Amino acid sequence: MRPTKEQSLEVYRRMRRIRTFEERVGELFVRQQTAGSMLHLSIAEEAAAVGVTYPMREGDSFTTHHRGHGIFLARGADPKRMMAEIAGKADGYCRGKGGSMHIADRTLGHLGANAIVGGGIPAVVGAGLSYKVLAKPNVSIAFFGDGAMQQGVLYESMNLAALWRLPVVFVCVNNQWGMGTRIDRAAANTQFHERARTFGLEGHVVDGADVFAVIDIAERLVQGARDGRAAYLSVECYRYYGHARMDKSPYRTPEEEAEGRKQDPIQRAITRLREKDGATTGEFEAIDAAIAQEMDEAVEFAINAAPPPVTDLFRDVYDDHEPAPEPLRKRLERILTTNLTATN
Amino acid sequence: MRPTKEQSLEVYRRMRRIRTFEERVGELFVRQQTAGSMLHLSIAEEAAAVGVTYPMREGDSFTTHHRGHGIFLARGADPKRMMAEIAGKADGYCRGKGGSMHIADRTLGHLGANAIVGGGIPAVVGAGLSYKVLAKPNVSIAFFGDGAMQQGVLYESMNLAALWRLPVVFVCVNNQWGMGTRIDRAAANTQFHERARTFGLEGHVVDGADVFAVIDIAERLVQGARDGRAAYLSVECYRYYGHARMDKSPYRTPEEEAEGRKQDPIQRAITRLREKDGATTGEFEAIDAAIAQEMDEAVEFAINAAPPPVTDLFRDVYDDHEPAPEPLRKRLERILTTNLTATN
Amino acid sequence: MIETTYREALGLALRHAMMEDPTVVIIGEEVGAYGGAYGVTKGLLQEFGKERVIDSPISEAGFVGAAVGAAMSGLRPVAELMYVDFSGIAMDQIANQAAKIRYMFGGQMGVPMVLRTQGGTGRSAAAQHSQSLEGWFLQVPGLRVALPGTVSDAYHLLRASLRQADPVVFIEHKALYVQKGKLDPTQADANWGRAVVRRPGGHVTVVTYSRMLTYALAAAENVAGHGVEAEVIDLRTLNPLDWETVSGSVTKTGRAIVVTEACLTGGPAAEISARIQEECFDFLEEPIVRIAGEDVPIPVAPALEARSVPTVALITEIIRKLVR
Amino acid sequence: MIETTYREALGLALRHAMMEDPTVVIIGEEVGAYGGAYGVTKGLLQEFGKERVIDSPISEAGFVGAAVGAAMSGLRPVAELMYVDFSGIAMDQIANQAAKIRYMFGGQMGVPMVLRTQGGTGRSAAAQHSQSLEGWFLQVPGLRVALPGTVSDAYHLLRASLRQADPVVFIEHKALYVQKGKLDPTQADANWGRAVVRRPGGHVTVVTYSRMLTYALAAAENVAGHGVEAEVIDLRTLNPLDWETVSGSVTKTGRAIVVTEACLTGGPAAEISARIQEECFDFLEEPIVRIAGEDVPIPVAPALEARSVPTVALITEIIRKLVR
Ligand SMILES: Cc1ncc(C[n+]2csc(CCOP(=O)(O)OP(=O)(O)O)c2C)c(N)n1
Ligand SMILES: Cc1ncc(C[n+]2csc(CCOP(=O)(O)OP(=O)(O)O)c2C)c(N)n1
Ligand SMILES: [Mg+2]
Ligand SMILES: [Mg+2]
């Protein structure tokens, strides 16, 4: 891709939106306004999100792992509804049922974030199959972490996608760590794209600090997938902070962290925009300010939103046309009334 | 390996024992003396069994897939007790509880045949781990079919064995078919040893019609495993007959079968023995006759053996020192006696 | 009305569904050229082609998960798990994905798929190929569970399952495939979630499903000669569970026997018994009795295998003891 | 006697077992440097080294299966499954391998392993990290199932589990880790398979385990003020199930309530209820009542999550209604 300045600024803008969103999620947590503490921030993974989703079109679909905020934002999520979901509110994407780890949106092709490492991967094989059977020009993309590279279901899914020639791309957001385990303590060979090749996929690796490199390879692989060549991509980045909000990463050295944190895709994009496109501080500030306001509003929206009504507990277990499960209290009252009355 | 004539004849003998055993299992089935029809014969897979087990020593262990008779025979099984197990008799290796798909023998290191495709694979990782922790000089070998190459647990196991540097070898008895599915309809890339390499293992492939070639590579890989280098080996062969006893393989062409059946490791060994070692028809006949008698005796043993006593149903669910499950009839009698008596 | 087998009735239901609805696809191991391990899908590949009858490699987690994704994306997949015992491999996709997607995502999307599988004893298939695991699915909210016990239901209950908006685990019984019976495909399909009284009687209610229906009916026939009239109820689906039919019967008879092939402890008979007790406590004249599989793995030896699950003789005996 | 937490008591049990028995090894995700997702194994890596405290990649089927193989080969592994919800991935290794190996192979070898895991609600961890799945294991013959509900049992029941010859699924509760209580490590370990009467009472029997024990005791305290004496039984193990203690109590009180966090339908409360009914039918003055988790996946919103499982208020109310 040889982007225009406008395109490059747009890419920057998308990444900055993610960064700011995640920072706000952190604050929301500090203000004790989130549903639980299982919040996994995708800071420094913005290039994977923005780059890979760049060539996606309407009708395309994807699933993500637990660290999926950024990916969905890049694909057009409304930060208000995301933040509300993270806060467990009724106006959230999933009516406050799912939370941070289970955001989904059918209309934008988000088939769901998953809290089971690897759990959401085979779904994209099925989505790809549906495109093939129904002759739709779409692709489906699975996003997951390096931890999922050790889950068997990934290899089953890769094989199925290659064998059935499906429009599917597997994207490993390789941030080098899975909780307290560095990839070299999780895998004997960490050149994951080589594994993918032996399963019959196009397999590549790209520097996740360089969003334009990610866009380039993603455009190629997504197009190939549309033509029936399933593909795999490792996006190499670094998990800036702890695994979840409570984790301070005591298991890694400050030196390693300092080194890893040099890989900032946003700083890299800024430098490039300044050097190649002559972008000015003012231009960045304008973008940042607009985003800051958008995200502040999202936070306020989430805080002020109503929690789901208690009756929602029984809703959506089954299709709307089906009877909902009988609430326990009602059931117990019925049983006790019938039987206790009869005995007395 | 540059085997002496005696060694070569011994290798031949081991393979012939398997072949004759399996032929007798087929007859046992025809005589309606087996427990069920789930009998998977390893005819033409004798080189995998004999070759890979060749360098195994006392204390080494292994697991097999459902097509495991030959492997265990090669490792020293008593055909009488095997046949009795296949007939579901009390004198069988598993007291008639397991049958053809679940033969095991702790004393010979057989940690069990498994009817779940891939199900027995991770156990060898654990066995290998125990050797490492307990500082034993042993290896553990997983035998499985090409079908298991599509099961995720295999890749998890390979990664664990490589990562933990365990004395483990993974052996795919690649007979080209899994039920009615040829490997090229099961996998986009059928060079399975390449996959193993990307998981950090030594990965090799060998002609399963040439037992001496199998012995050569097995000796190397098993020794490597003893030194902590986990390995993988594909032994290429051909499934001569149907998947199980009822299956006539209508899904493959006679031409393909004719071609595949040229890969007979026993014929190949005979030719070599004749040509290189001057073995005579008489020598083969003597071996064959002794084996035929041994196997005939095994069949008679199995037919005449007693079925397990009904009380065995409740035995060995838990350790002997624990109470066995209460039989249903006893339980029902107790309940009805207590309660019905009380009401009257 | 035709005379056919359970196996063929299932195949016919699939065939008719595929003719009517182009989004129905079949995914599973050996469903195509092989025709299914138990022959249910025979001929479908030839008729509908390999885009709709999709042979899978041996990757239970992968292809069941793919069916989940397909169901979210406009197809109506029928995934075939060759043996219900293999659900141990695919359980995450069944219980954590298929079952929870609608709820977890706030009702945005459902997973309209049928997971066809089969279980039970009867073929000396040993511990890993003979289980009755419906109880695993029964305790997962979001999953429907159907178990046809007759040839007619093999057709009509599968048809009804194919119209559900939520995932249905459809469990056939390996010993029933050869069972013969009458089928009228022009009839209305199974009234989803309704049990059926297969034999009326006033002395005792026998609640059962799948192959044990056949056993219970035989036992009922046995005791009829002794003047005992057993009412035999075929639940057909464990989720939904039809309590009206069951409690209607038990309040009438005052006695209930639950018969399942699944193991006693923690199995579906426990739920049925517990619920009858809660709903009909004041009407019970005798304890509710569970006749279920022994709490053991299934052994391969045919004589042991046969005794690991309820027998007609035992059911007969217990009915007679309960109704004196 | 020391004052400690459930989490620390568990860690201490592991530590002592590892000191006493060199074949005890720990295998699981983040059990080493991280100290366990809930901190139970903290310090063990430092003390026993990485040959015995083995961090696994995220491969539940693989490492649980490896533990099975290790248990067959002279080690006594404690595998840690970070959340019981992940058992969906490892279920084949648990239910088809670990549970059946002794039986299927005719008693030649057992699988003396402990699968430590944790479940339950209380941390807004949503549908895939909050389940109570003990009922899955309960219906698999060959598996022991233990669920400690007190600090003392966190230690003594784990110690007892580590002496079993058969695989034990040991399910902790995520909301109990911070619970404080007394522990005397010099005491004898839990009497394996025996329930404990945690509070004696003559009016109603409340049967429960794990976190719901705390709830039941609080409810018993509430009703005591109104002159109702509830006898609270902590089962501690679901397999073995101690029927003597339960039926002894119910024959005395004539009333039984079963409280579990696991979903109502098909869950362990069904088994306990069905069995009480069978064993104590003639003594029951009121129906046995199950108070259990709602039949829904667990939602993330804290207020909904809290209502998806029994509350102290509901238990209190039901005890009072049952004993009038
Ligand atoms: C099946 C499963 N196993 C374990 C976990 C616990 N867990 C949650 S996230 C995580 C680490 C995942 O690492 P990675 O895939 O690299 O993603 P990252 O957090 O680095 O984005 C683990 C072990 C889980 N959620 N699911
Ligand atoms: C998990 C699992 N899935 C499916 C099956 C059914 N099945 C039994 S053997 C078999 C084919 C196995 O092929 P392969 O591994 O190549 O072994 P082979 O029979 O060729 O020796 C299948 C699909 C099974 N037993 N277990
Ligand atoms: Mg990571
Ligand atoms: Mg094969």
Coordinates of N, CA and C in Angstrom, one line a residue, chain A residues 123-135 140 164 166-168, chain C residues 25-27 50-51 54 66-67 70 73 75 77:
Chain A
A123 N -15.4 -21.5 14.6 CA -16.6 -20.8 14.0 C -16.3 -20.1 12.7
V124 N -15.1 -19.6 12.5 CA -14.8 -18.9 11.2 C -14.7 -19.9 10.1
V125 N -14.4 -21.2 10.4 CA -14.4 -22.2 9.4 C -15.8 -22.4 8.9
G126 N -16.7 -22.4 9.9 CA -18.1 -22.6 9.5 C -18.7 -21.4 8.8
A127 N -18.3 -20.2 9.2 CA -18.7 -19.0 8.4 C -18.1 -19.1 7.0
G128 N -16.9 -19.4 6.9 CA -16.3 -19.5 5.5 C -17.0 -20.6 4.7
L129 N -17.4 -21.7 5.4 CA -18.2 -22.7 4.7 C -19.5 -22.2 4.2
S130 N -20.1 -21.4 5.0 CA -21.4 -20.8 4.6 C -21.2 -19.9 3.4
Y131 N -20.1 -19.1 3.3 CA -19.9 -18.3 2.2 C -19.7 -19.1 0.9
K132 N -19.0 -20.2 1.1 CA -18.8 -21.1 -0.1 C -20.1 -21.7 -0.6
V133 N -20.8 -22.3 0.4 CA -22.1 -22.9 0.0 C -23.1 -21.9 -0.6
L134 N -23.2 -20.8 0.1 CA -24.2 -19.8 -0.4 C -23.6 -18.8 -1.4
A135 N -22.4 -19.1 -1.9 CA -21.8 -18.3 -2.9 C -21.8 -16.8 -2.6
S140 N -14.0 -14.8 6.4 CA -14.1 -14.8 7.8 C -12.7 -14.9 8.4
W164 N -10.9 -27.7 2.7 CA -12.2 -27.3 2.0 C -12.1 -26.1 1.2
L166 N -11.5 -22.8 2.0 CA -12.5 -21.8 2.4 C -11.9 -20.4 2.5
P167 N -12.7 -19.4 2.4 CA -12.3 -18.0 2.5 C -12.1 -17.6 4.0
V168 N -11.0 -18.1 4.5 CA -10.7 -18.0 6.0 C -9.3 -17.5 6.2
Chain C
V25 N -27.2 -28.5 5.4 CA -26.0 -29.2 5.0 C -25.7 -30.2 6.0
I26 N -25.0 -31.3 5.6 CA -24.6 -32.3 6.6 C -23.1 -32.3 6.6
I27 N -22.6 -32.3 7.9 CA -21.1 -32.3 8.1 C -20.8 -33.4 9.1
K50 N -21.2 -32.8 -3.0 CA -20.3 -32.7 -1.9 C -20.3 -31.3 -1.3
E51 N -21.0 -30.3 -1.9 CA -21.1 -29.0 -1.2 C -22.0 -29.1 0.0
I54 N -20.9 -33.0 3.5 CA -19.4 -32.7 3.7 C -18.7 -33.6 4.6
A66 N -17.2 -25.8 13.5 CA -17.5 -25.3 12.2 C -19.0 -25.2 12.0
A67 N -19.7 -26.3 12.4 CA -21.1 -26.3 12.3 C -21.7 -25.1 13.1
A70 N -21.2 -22.1 11.1 CA -22.1 -22.1 9.9 C -23.6 -21.8 10.3
S73 N -24.2 -18.3 10.5 CA -24.0 -17.6 9.2 C -24.9 -18.0 8.1
L75 N -26.5 -21.0 7.4 CA -26.7 -22.4 7.0 C -27.5 -23.0 8.2
P77 N -26.9 -26.4 9.6 CA -26.1 -27.6 9.6 C -26.6 -28.8 10.4

